[in-house]
Coordinates of C-alpha atoms and ligand atoms in Angstrom, one line a residue:
M695 CA 52.8 -39.1 48.7
V696 CA 54.1 -42.7 49.3
A697 CA 52.8 -45.0 46.5
E698 CA 51.4 -48.4 46.8
G699 CA 53.8 -51.2 47.4
G700 CA 56.2 -48.4 49.5
A701 CA 57.8 -46.9 46.2
Q702 CA 58.6 -43.5 46.5
D703 CA 58.3 -41.2 43.1
A704 CA 60.1 -38.3 42.3
S705 CA 58.1 -35.9 43.5
F706 CA 57.9 -37.1 47.1
V707 CA 61.9 -37.4 46.9
A708 CA 61.6 -33.5 46.1
A709 CA 59.4 -32.9 48.5
A710 CA 61.1 -34.5 51.4
R711 CA 64.6 -32.8 50.7
C712 CA 63.2 -29.4 51.1
A713 CA 60.5 -30.4 53.6
P714 CA 61.0 -30.5 57.5
R715 CA 60.2 -34.2 58.8
A716 CA 58.0 -33.1 61.0
R717 CA 55.7 -32.1 57.7
K718 CA 55.5 -35.6 56.7
E719 CA 54.8 -37.1 59.9
H720 CA 53.3 -35.0 62.3
H721 CA 49.6 -34.2 62.2
M722 CA 49.2 -30.6 62.9
A723 CA 45.9 -30.3 65.2
Q724 CA 44.2 -26.9 64.2
R725 CA 41.8 -25.2 65.7
V726 CA 38.4 -25.2 63.6
Q727 CA 38.0 -22.2 61.5
G728 CA 36.2 -19.2 62.6
T729 CA 37.3 -19.7 66.6
E730 CA 40.3 -18.3 68.3
D731 CA 42.4 -19.3 71.5
L732 CA 42.2 -16.7 74.1
F733 CA 45.9 -16.4 76.1
G734 CA 48.3 -13.9 77.1
G735 CA 47.0 -10.5 76.6
Y736 CA 43.7 -11.1 74.6
M737 CA 42.6 -13.6 77.6
R738 CA 43.6 -10.3 79.9
A739 CA 41.3 -8.1 77.5
W740 CA 38.2 -10.9 77.8
Q741 CA 38.8 -10.6 81.7
H742 CA 38.7 -6.9 82.0
M743 CA 35.5 -7.1 80.1
Q744 CA 34.0 -9.3 82.5
D745 CA 35.6 -7.1 85.8
V746 CA 34.3 -3.9 84.2
A747 CA 30.7 -5.8 83.9
R748 CA 30.6 -7.0 87.5
D749 CA 31.8 -3.4 88.7
L750 CA 29.0 -1.6 86.6
F751 CA 26.6 -4.2 86.2
G752 CA 26.6 -5.0 90.3
A753 CA 25.7 -1.5 90.9
Y754 CA 22.9 -2.1 88.6
G755 CA 21.7 -4.8 91.1
F756 CA 22.9 -7.7 88.4
D757 CA 24.2 -10.8 89.8
M758 CA 26.1 -13.5 87.4
V759 CA 24.2 -16.1 86.1
E760 CA 25.7 -19.4 83.9
T761 CA 23.5 -21.6 82.0
P762 CA 24.7 -25.0 80.0
A763 CA 26.4 -24.3 76.6
I764 CA 24.1 -26.8 75.1
E765 CA 20.5 -26.8 75.3
Q766 CA 17.4 -28.7 74.0
V767 CA 17.0 -27.6 70.3
D768 CA 13.4 -26.8 71.2
T769 CA 14.7 -23.8 73.6
F770 CA 16.1 -21.9 70.8
V771 CA 13.1 -22.9 67.8
H772 CA 10.7 -21.3 70.6
G773 CA 12.5 -18.6 72.1
I774 CA 14.5 -17.4 69.0
G775 CA 11.9 -18.4 66.4
E776 CA 12.1 -21.5 63.6
S777 CA 12.3 -18.7 60.7
T778 CA 15.2 -17.0 62.0
D779 CA 18.6 -17.7 60.1
V780 CA 20.2 -18.1 63.6
V781 CA 17.8 -21.2 64.2
R782 CA 17.4 -22.2 60.6
K783 CA 21.1 -21.9 59.3
E784 CA 23.7 -21.1 62.2
M785 CA 22.8 -23.3 64.8
F786 CA 25.3 -26.1 65.7
R787 CA 23.4 -29.2 66.3
I788 CA 24.4 -32.2 68.2
V789 CA 23.8 -35.6 69.6
S790 CA 25.7 -38.0 71.6
G791 CA 27.6 -40.3 70.4
A792 CA 25.8 -43.6 70.2
L793 CA 22.8 -41.7 68.9
F794 CA 25.0 -40.0 66.0
E795 CA 25.6 -43.6 64.9
N796 CA 22.0 -44.4 64.5
L797 CA 21.3 -41.0 62.8
L798 CA 23.8 -41.6 60.6
E799 CA 22.5 -45.2 59.6
Q800 CA 18.9 -43.8 59.6
G801 CA 19.8 -40.5 57.9
S802 CA 17.1 -38.6 59.4
E803 CA 16.7 -37.2 63.2
A804 CA 13.0 -37.8 63.0
G805 CA 13.9 -40.9 65.5
L806 CA 15.2 -38.4 67.9
K807 CA 13.1 -37.6 71.2
P808 CA 13.1 -33.7 71.9
K809 CA 15.4 -34.6 74.6
Q810 CA 17.8 -35.8 72.2
R811 CA 18.1 -32.9 69.8
L812 CA 20.7 -30.5 71.2
A813 CA 22.2 -27.6 70.3
M814 CA 25.6 -25.2 71.1
R815 CA 23.9 -22.0 72.4
P816 CA 24.0 -19.5 69.4
E817 CA 22.9 -16.9 72.0
G818 CA 22.4 -16.4 75.9
T819 CA 18.7 -14.7 76.1
A820 CA 16.8 -17.9 75.4
G821 CA 19.1 -20.3 77.8
V822 CA 18.4 -17.7 80.5
V823 CA 14.7 -17.4 80.2
R824 CA 14.5 -21.1 80.2
A825 CA 16.4 -21.5 83.4
A826 CA 14.6 -18.7 85.0
V827 CA 11.5 -20.5 84.2
E828 CA 12.8 -23.9 85.5
N829 CA 14.2 -22.5 88.4
N830 CA 11.0 -20.3 89.0
M831 CA 13.4 -17.3 89.4
V832 CA 10.7 -14.8 89.4
P833 CA 7.7 -16.0 91.7
Q834 CA 4.5 -14.1 91.2
G835 CA 5.0 -10.5 92.8
A836 CA 8.9 -11.0 93.7
A837 CA 11.3 -8.6 92.4
P838 CA 12.6 -8.9 89.1
A839 CA 15.4 -11.2 88.4
K840 CA 18.4 -9.5 87.2
L841 CA 21.3 -11.5 85.5
W842 CA 24.0 -11.1 83.5
Y843 CA 26.7 -13.7 82.1
A844 CA 30.0 -13.7 80.0
E845 CA 29.9 -17.1 78.2
A846 CA 31.0 -18.4 74.7
M847 CA 28.4 -18.8 72.0
F848 CA 28.4 -20.7 69.0
R849 CA 27.1 -19.9 65.5
G850 CA 27.8 -21.8 62.2
E851 CA 28.2 -18.5 60.3
R852 CA 30.9 -18.0 57.6
P853 CA 33.9 -16.9 59.4
Q854 CA 35.0 -13.4 58.6
K855 CA 36.6 -10.8 60.5
G856 CA 34.4 -10.0 63.9
R857 CA 32.5 -13.0 62.4
L858 CA 33.2 -16.2 64.1
R859 CA 31.7 -19.4 65.1
Q860 CA 32.9 -19.1 68.7
F861 CA 32.6 -15.7 70.1
H862 CA 31.9 -14.5 73.4
Q863 CA 29.0 -12.1 74.6
V864 CA 28.3 -10.0 77.9
G865 CA 24.9 -10.0 78.4
V866 CA 22.4 -9.0 80.7
E867 CA 18.7 -10.1 81.1
W868 CA 16.2 -8.4 83.5
L869 CA 13.3 -10.3 84.0
G870 CA 9.7 -9.2 85.4
A871 CA 10.1 -5.1 84.8
A872 CA 7.4 -3.7 82.3
D873 CA 8.4 -0.2 82.9
P874 CA 9.9 1.9 79.9
A875 CA 12.5 2.8 82.5
A876 CA 14.0 -0.6 82.8
D877 CA 14.5 -0.4 78.9
A878 CA 15.9 3.3 79.2
E879 CA 18.4 2.0 82.3
C880 CA 19.3 -1.1 80.5
I881 CA 20.5 1.3 77.3
I882 CA 22.1 4.0 79.4
M883 CA 24.2 1.1 81.4
L884 CA 25.2 -0.2 78.2
M885 CA 26.5 2.9 76.8
E886 CA 28.4 3.5 80.3
Y887 CA 29.6 0.0 79.7
Y888 CA 31.3 1.0 76.2
K889 CA 32.8 4.3 78.0
R890 CA 34.3 2.3 81.0
L891 CA 35.5 -0.2 78.2
G892 CA 37.3 3.2 76.7
F893 CA 35.4 3.9 73.9
D894 CA 34.7 7.3 72.7
P895 CA 31.0 7.7 73.3
S896 CA 30.6 10.4 70.1
R897 CA 31.9 7.6 67.6
L898 CA 29.5 5.2 68.8
R899 CA 26.1 5.2 67.3
L900 CA 23.0 4.1 69.1
S901 CA 20.0 3.0 67.2
I902 CA 16.5 2.4 68.4
N903 CA 13.3 1.0 67.3
S904 CA 10.0 -0.3 68.7
M905 CA 8.7 -3.2 67.0
G906 CA 5.4 -3.2 68.6
D907 CA 3.6 -6.3 70.3
A908 CA 1.3 -9.2 70.1
A909 CA -1.5 -6.5 69.8
C910 CA -0.1 -4.6 67.1
R911 CA 2.5 -6.6 65.7
P912 CA 0.6 -9.1 63.6
A913 CA -1.1 -6.3 61.5
Y914 CA 1.8 -4.5 60.9
R915 CA 3.6 -7.6 59.9
E916 CA 0.8 -8.6 57.3
K917 CA 1.1 -5.1 56.0
V918 CA 4.7 -5.5 55.1
R919 CA 4.2 -9.1 54.0
Q920 CA 1.4 -7.5 51.4
F921 CA 4.4 -4.6 50.8
I922 CA 7.0 -7.1 49.8
L923 CA 3.7 -9.1 47.6
D924 CA 3.1 -5.8 45.6
H925 CA 6.6 -5.2 45.1
A926 CA 7.5 -9.1 44.4
D927 CA 9.2 -8.5 40.6
E928 CA 11.8 -5.9 42.3
M929 CA 12.6 -8.2 45.5
C930 CA 15.1 -11.4 45.5
E931 CA 14.2 -15.0 46.2
D932 CA 14.8 -14.7 49.9
C933 CA 12.8 -11.5 50.4
L934 CA 10.1 -13.8 48.6
E935 CA 10.4 -16.5 51.3
R936 CA 10.5 -14.0 53.9
A937 CA 7.3 -12.7 53.3
E938 CA 5.5 -15.6 53.9
I939 CA 7.8 -16.5 57.2
N940 CA 9.1 -13.6 58.5
P941 CA 8.4 -10.6 56.3
L942 CA 10.2 -7.6 58.8
R943 CA 13.7 -9.4 58.0
S944 CA 13.3 -7.8 54.4
F945 CA 14.4 -4.5 55.9
D946 CA 17.9 -6.6 56.8
C947 CA 18.4 -8.0 53.2
K948 CA 21.8 -8.5 52.5
N949 CA 20.9 -7.3 48.9
D950 CA 20.8 -3.2 48.6
H951 CA 18.1 -3.6 45.8
C952 CA 15.9 -4.9 48.2
R953 CA 16.9 -2.4 51.1
E954 CA 16.5 0.4 48.6
V955 CA 12.7 -0.8 47.9
M956 CA 12.2 -1.6 51.5
R957 CA 12.3 2.3 52.3
D958 CA 8.9 2.6 51.3
A959 CA 7.7 0.0 53.2
P960 CA 5.0 0.5 56.3
L961 CA 7.2 1.5 59.4
A962 CA 6.9 -0.3 62.4
K963 CA 6.6 3.3 64.4
D964 CA 3.5 4.5 62.3
N965 CA 1.9 1.2 63.2
L966 CA 2.3 1.1 67.1
C967 CA -1.0 0.3 69.2
D968 CA -1.6 3.3 71.9
D969 CA 0.2 1.5 74.7
C970 CA 3.3 0.6 72.4
A971 CA 3.5 4.2 71.3
E972 CA 3.3 5.5 74.9
H973 CA 5.7 3.1 75.9
Y974 CA 8.4 4.0 73.0
A975 CA 7.8 7.7 73.8
Q976 CA 8.8 7.2 77.5
V977 CA 11.6 5.4 76.7
K978 CA 13.1 8.3 74.7
R979 CA 12.0 10.9 77.6
Y980 CA 14.1 9.0 80.0
L981 CA 17.2 8.6 77.4
D982 CA 16.8 12.4 76.7
A983 CA 16.9 12.9 80.2
A984 CA 19.7 11.1 81.2
G985 CA 21.5 12.9 78.0
V986 CA 22.2 9.6 76.0
S987 CA 22.0 10.4 72.4
Y988 CA 20.5 8.0 70.1
V989 CA 19.3 8.0 66.7
E990 CA 15.6 6.2 65.7
D991 CA 15.8 3.8 62.9
P992 CA 12.6 2.2 62.0
T993 CA 14.0 -0.1 59.8
L994 CA 15.9 -1.7 62.7
V995 CA 14.2 -4.9 63.3
R996 CA 17.3 -7.5 65.0
G997 CA 17.3 -11.3 64.0
L998 CA 15.6 -12.7 66.7
D999 CA 12.0 -13.4 67.0
Y1000 CA 11.2 -12.8 70.1
Y1001 CA 11.6 -9.0 70.6
T1002 CA 8.5 -6.8 71.4
R1003 CA 8.5 -3.3 71.5
T1004 CA 12.1 -1.7 72.5
V1005 CA 15.1 -2.8 70.1
F1006 CA 18.3 -1.0 70.0
E1007 CA 21.7 -1.7 68.6
V1008 CA 25.2 -0.1 68.7
E1009 CA 28.0 0.1 66.2
A1010 CA 31.3 2.1 66.4
V1011 CA 31.2 4.6 63.7
D1012 CA 34.7 3.7 62.5
G1013 CA 34.8 -0.2 63.9
G1014 CA 34.1 -1.8 60.3
V1015 CA 32.9 -4.5 62.5
G1016 CA 29.1 -4.0 62.6
A1017 CA 27.3 -4.2 65.6
I1018 CA 29.3 -4.4 68.9
G1019 CA 26.0 -4.9 70.9
G1020 CA 22.1 -5.1 70.9
G1021 CA 19.2 -6.1 72.4
G1022 CA 15.8 -5.0 73.5
R1023 CA 12.2 -6.2 75.6
Y1024 CA 10.8 -9.9 74.6
D1025 CA 7.7 -9.7 77.0
G1026 CA 6.8 -12.7 75.4
L1027 CA 9.4 -14.9 75.9
M1028 CA 8.9 -16.1 79.3
E1029 CA 5.9 -17.8 77.9
L1030 CA 7.1 -19.1 74.6
E1031 CA 10.0 -21.0 77.2
G1032 CA 6.5 -22.5 79.4
G1033 CA 6.7 -19.8 81.9
K1034 CA 3.8 -17.3 83.5
P1035 CA 3.5 -14.1 81.2
T1036 CA 6.5 -11.8 82.4
P1037 CA 8.4 -9.2 81.0
G1038 CA 12.0 -8.9 80.0
I1039 CA 14.6 -6.7 78.4
G1040 CA 18.2 -7.4 77.8
F1041 CA 21.4 -7.0 75.5
A1042 CA 24.7 -8.6 74.6
V1043 CA 28.1 -7.1 73.2
G1044 CA 30.6 -9.2 71.5
F1045 CA 33.9 -9.6 73.4
E1046 CA 36.0 -9.9 69.7
R1047 CA 34.1 -7.2 68.0
I1048 CA 34.5 -4.7 70.9
A1049 CA 38.6 -5.5 71.0
L1050 CA 38.4 -4.9 67.0
A1051 CA 36.5 -1.8 67.3
L1052 CA 38.3 -0.2 70.2
A1053 CA 41.6 -1.2 68.1
A1054 CA 40.4 1.1 65.2
Q1055 CA 39.9 4.0 67.8
G1056 CA 43.2 3.4 68.6
G1057 CA 42.4 1.9 72.0
S1058 CA 42.9 -1.6 73.5
L1059 CA 41.1 -3.7 76.2
E1060 CA 44.1 -5.2 77.3
T1061 CA 45.3 -4.3 80.9
P1062 CA 49.2 -4.8 81.7
Q1063 CA 50.7 -8.4 83.0
P1064 CA 50.5 -7.8 86.6
G1065 CA 54.1 -7.3 88.0
C1066 CA 55.9 -10.0 89.8
V1067 CA 58.4 -10.8 92.3
Y1068 CA 61.5 -13.0 90.8
V1069 CA 63.8 -15.4 93.1
A1070 CA 67.2 -16.3 92.0
G1071 CA 69.6 -18.7 92.9
T1072 CA 73.6 -18.2 92.0
S1073 CA 73.8 -22.0 91.4
A1074 CA 71.6 -25.3 92.3
D1075 CA 73.0 -25.8 95.7
E1076 CA 70.4 -22.6 96.7
R1077 CA 67.5 -24.5 95.2
E1078 CA 66.0 -25.5 98.7
A1079 CA 66.5 -21.9 99.6
V1080 CA 64.6 -20.5 96.6
F1081 CA 62.2 -23.0 96.9
S1082 CA 61.1 -21.8 100.4
A1083 CA 61.4 -18.0 99.4
T1084 CA 59.0 -18.6 96.7
L1085 CA 56.5 -20.4 98.6
A1086 CA 56.4 -17.8 101.4
L1087 CA 56.1 -15.1 99.2
R1088 CA 53.3 -16.6 97.3
Q1089 CA 51.4 -17.8 100.5
A1090 CA 51.6 -14.2 101.2
G1091 CA 49.7 -13.6 98.3
V1092 CA 52.7 -12.0 96.2
R1093 CA 53.0 -12.9 92.4
T1094 CA 56.2 -15.0 92.4
E1095 CA 58.5 -16.2 90.2
A1096 CA 61.7 -18.4 89.8
D1097 CA 63.7 -20.3 87.8
Y1098 CA 62.9 -24.0 86.9
Q1099 CA 65.9 -24.6 84.1
G1100 CA 68.9 -23.9 85.7
R1101 CA 69.7 -20.8 84.0
S1102 CA 72.5 -18.6 84.9
L1103 CA 72.3 -15.8 87.3
K1104 CA 72.3 -13.3 84.4
S1105 CA 69.6 -14.9 82.5
Q1106 CA 67.5 -15.1 85.3
F1107 CA 67.6 -11.0 86.0
K1108 CA 66.8 -11.0 81.7
Q1109 CA 63.8 -13.5 82.7
A1110 CA 62.8 -11.3 85.5
D1111 CA 62.9 -8.1 83.4
K1112 CA 60.8 -9.7 81.0
L1113 CA 58.2 -10.7 83.3
G1114 CA 58.0 -7.0 84.3
A1115 CA 59.5 -8.2 88.2
R1116 CA 60.1 -5.0 90.3
V1117 CA 62.3 -6.6 92.8
C1118 CA 64.6 -9.7 92.7
V1119 CA 65.0 -11.8 95.5
V1120 CA 68.8 -13.2 94.9
I1121 CA 70.2 -16.2 97.1
G1122 CA 73.8 -17.1 97.1
P1123 CA 76.0 -19.1 99.2
D1124 CA 76.6 -16.2 101.6
E1125 CA 73.2 -15.8 102.0
V1126 CA 72.2 -19.1 102.9
A1127 CA 75.2 -18.8 105.6
A1128 CA 73.5 -15.6 106.7
N1129 CA 70.3 -16.9 106.6
A1130 CA 69.3 -14.1 104.5
V1131 CA 68.1 -13.3 101.1
T1132 CA 69.2 -10.1 98.9
L1133 CA 66.4 -7.9 97.7
R1134 CA 67.7 -6.2 94.2
D1135 CA 65.5 -3.3 92.9
M1136 CA 65.4 -3.9 89.2
E1137 CA 65.3 -0.3 88.0
T1138 CA 68.1 0.9 90.0
H1139 CA 70.0 -2.2 90.6
E1140 CA 70.4 -1.5 94.4
Q1141 CA 70.8 -4.5 96.7
T1142 CA 70.1 -5.1 100.3
Q1143 CA 70.3 -7.9 102.5
V1144 CA 67.6 -8.7 104.8
P1145 CA 67.0 -11.6 107.3
V1146 CA 64.7 -14.6 105.7
E1147 CA 62.4 -13.6 108.5
A1148 CA 61.7 -10.0 107.1
L1149 CA 61.4 -11.3 103.4
V1150 CA 58.0 -10.9 102.9
P1151 CA 57.5 -7.7 105.0
A1152 CA 60.1 -6.0 102.9
V1153 CA 59.2 -7.1 99.6
S1154 CA 55.9 -6.2 100.5
A1155 CA 56.9 -2.8 101.5
R1156 CA 59.1 -2.4 98.0
L1157 CA 56.3 -3.5 96.1
A1158 CA 53.9 -0.9 97.9
R1159 CA 56.4 2.1 96.9
Ligands
HAM1241 P1 22.7 -10.1 68.6 O1 22.5 -8.8 68.1 O2 22.7 -11.6 68.0 O3 21.8 -10.5 70.3 O4 24.1 -10.5 69.2 C1 24.8 -9.3 70.2 C2 26.0 -9.3 69.8 O5 27.0 -10.3 69.8 C3 26.3 -8.6 68.3 O6 26.4 -7.1 68.6 C4 28.1 -8.7 68.2 O7 28.5 -8.0 69.1 C5 28.0 -10.2 68.8 N1 27.7 -11.5 67.7 C6 27.0 -11.9 67.2 N2 27.0 -12.8 66.2 C7 28.9 -12.6 66.2 C8 29.8 -13.5 65.7 N3 29.0 -14.6 64.9 N4 30.7 -13.3 66.0 C9 31.1 -12.3 66.9 N5 30.2 -11.9 67.3 C10 29.2 -11.9 67.5 C11 21.9 -11.3 71.0 O8 22.6 -12.5 71.3 C12 21.0 -11.2 71.8 N6 20.5 -12.7 73.1 C13 20.7 -10.0 72.7 C14 20.0 -9.8 73.6 C15 19.9 -10.0 75.2 N7 18.7 -9.2 73.7 C16 17.9 -9.2 74.9 N8 19.0 -9.7 75.7

């Protein structure tokens, strides 16, 4: 805005007159597009999702795990698949500061060692499986490892409603169980999770499919590739590319016409080997026995390459945000990450989409702010007595607030109301002289004096009422 030499042009003067000074001089820090700050009720909603998960998944025998937010690129390339959009287009790649300089100079990452090629995790499964291999969590013959996580994930997608670049998932990974009962239990637990979060189960759509395994999928893939090539003149450029690298993704093409054409393509369920067909049938029998409703969607292929056999996805019918969760079996993934052949299954749900979908159903994940006790002093002379009373209550585990801004008693009561305090401890010169405090019930405004020694039990008794 300031022209060279310091002269100000007319438009600058006009702008300066109506704009606050702050606009000219302050750099207003902004969050990255497609990221969100979690605080207040939204933060409590995220914590609530974790609390419900801890209770429910705990009952199914899952323990919490946390893996690093950064992994070597190869962990994702091997696990999620080189040809997936997640790996090709959406992964946030990072290098440390000094290497970044080199990279800029050389203009290529060719000189980087695999250890130096890092990425922010776009999903949780590959990292958890990498951790299971590295820490030998599923030794031969041992019980399965059952792990759950609540973590931020990072995908460089175009931000829109329910699609963020940093989002949060609650997920589970069950490593070492090949039994179709594990697939069914995962799905049953997932549907119970939505119910406990407040969803109306009749307004959720669970879709399932089987994608076959190493024995039958290659031949099926080839059939789909051939189908796409046979219909090349009707398909988009992306699908023609997919035919060679990942033909099954064409079932999910964003182009309506391609999806229309793909309706006649060979379906996985008609191309399963006997073992996969039996596994799928058994999963459905278990789901039926548990009374879980589902729709079979033979075009459900998911966007990650590690899946084998069972895959599933959940949508809120009136949510308008796409899938609120998904998962499946990945019997080959442990080997892809360098471990012994070990079956696995899991799912993940997206916090932000769940919050949106639940709101669309008229529900909410938010839990009320916990109530508190407020300690009010009538003047600065009582500051020390207020300080001690506040400390005593907090040490007894009571959520306690006090004034730190020298407000009047009236504004302290207002503040106490705002914070949802049920009881106020009031301390004035009389109380200090009598070594006592006054307890004020914030609803009835009834006041009682109690000796200082009786503060904690008297407040606790009132809160328990
Ligand atoms: P996913 O289907 O890619 O699966 O993601 C799971 C859920 O994360 C989605 O259903 C959605 O709710 C949420 N989500 C995904 N991308 C975004 C985004 N950009 N913004 C907001 N929410 C998003 C997985 O990640 C697999 N790791 C699940 C799994 C675990 N499979 C086996 N084990």
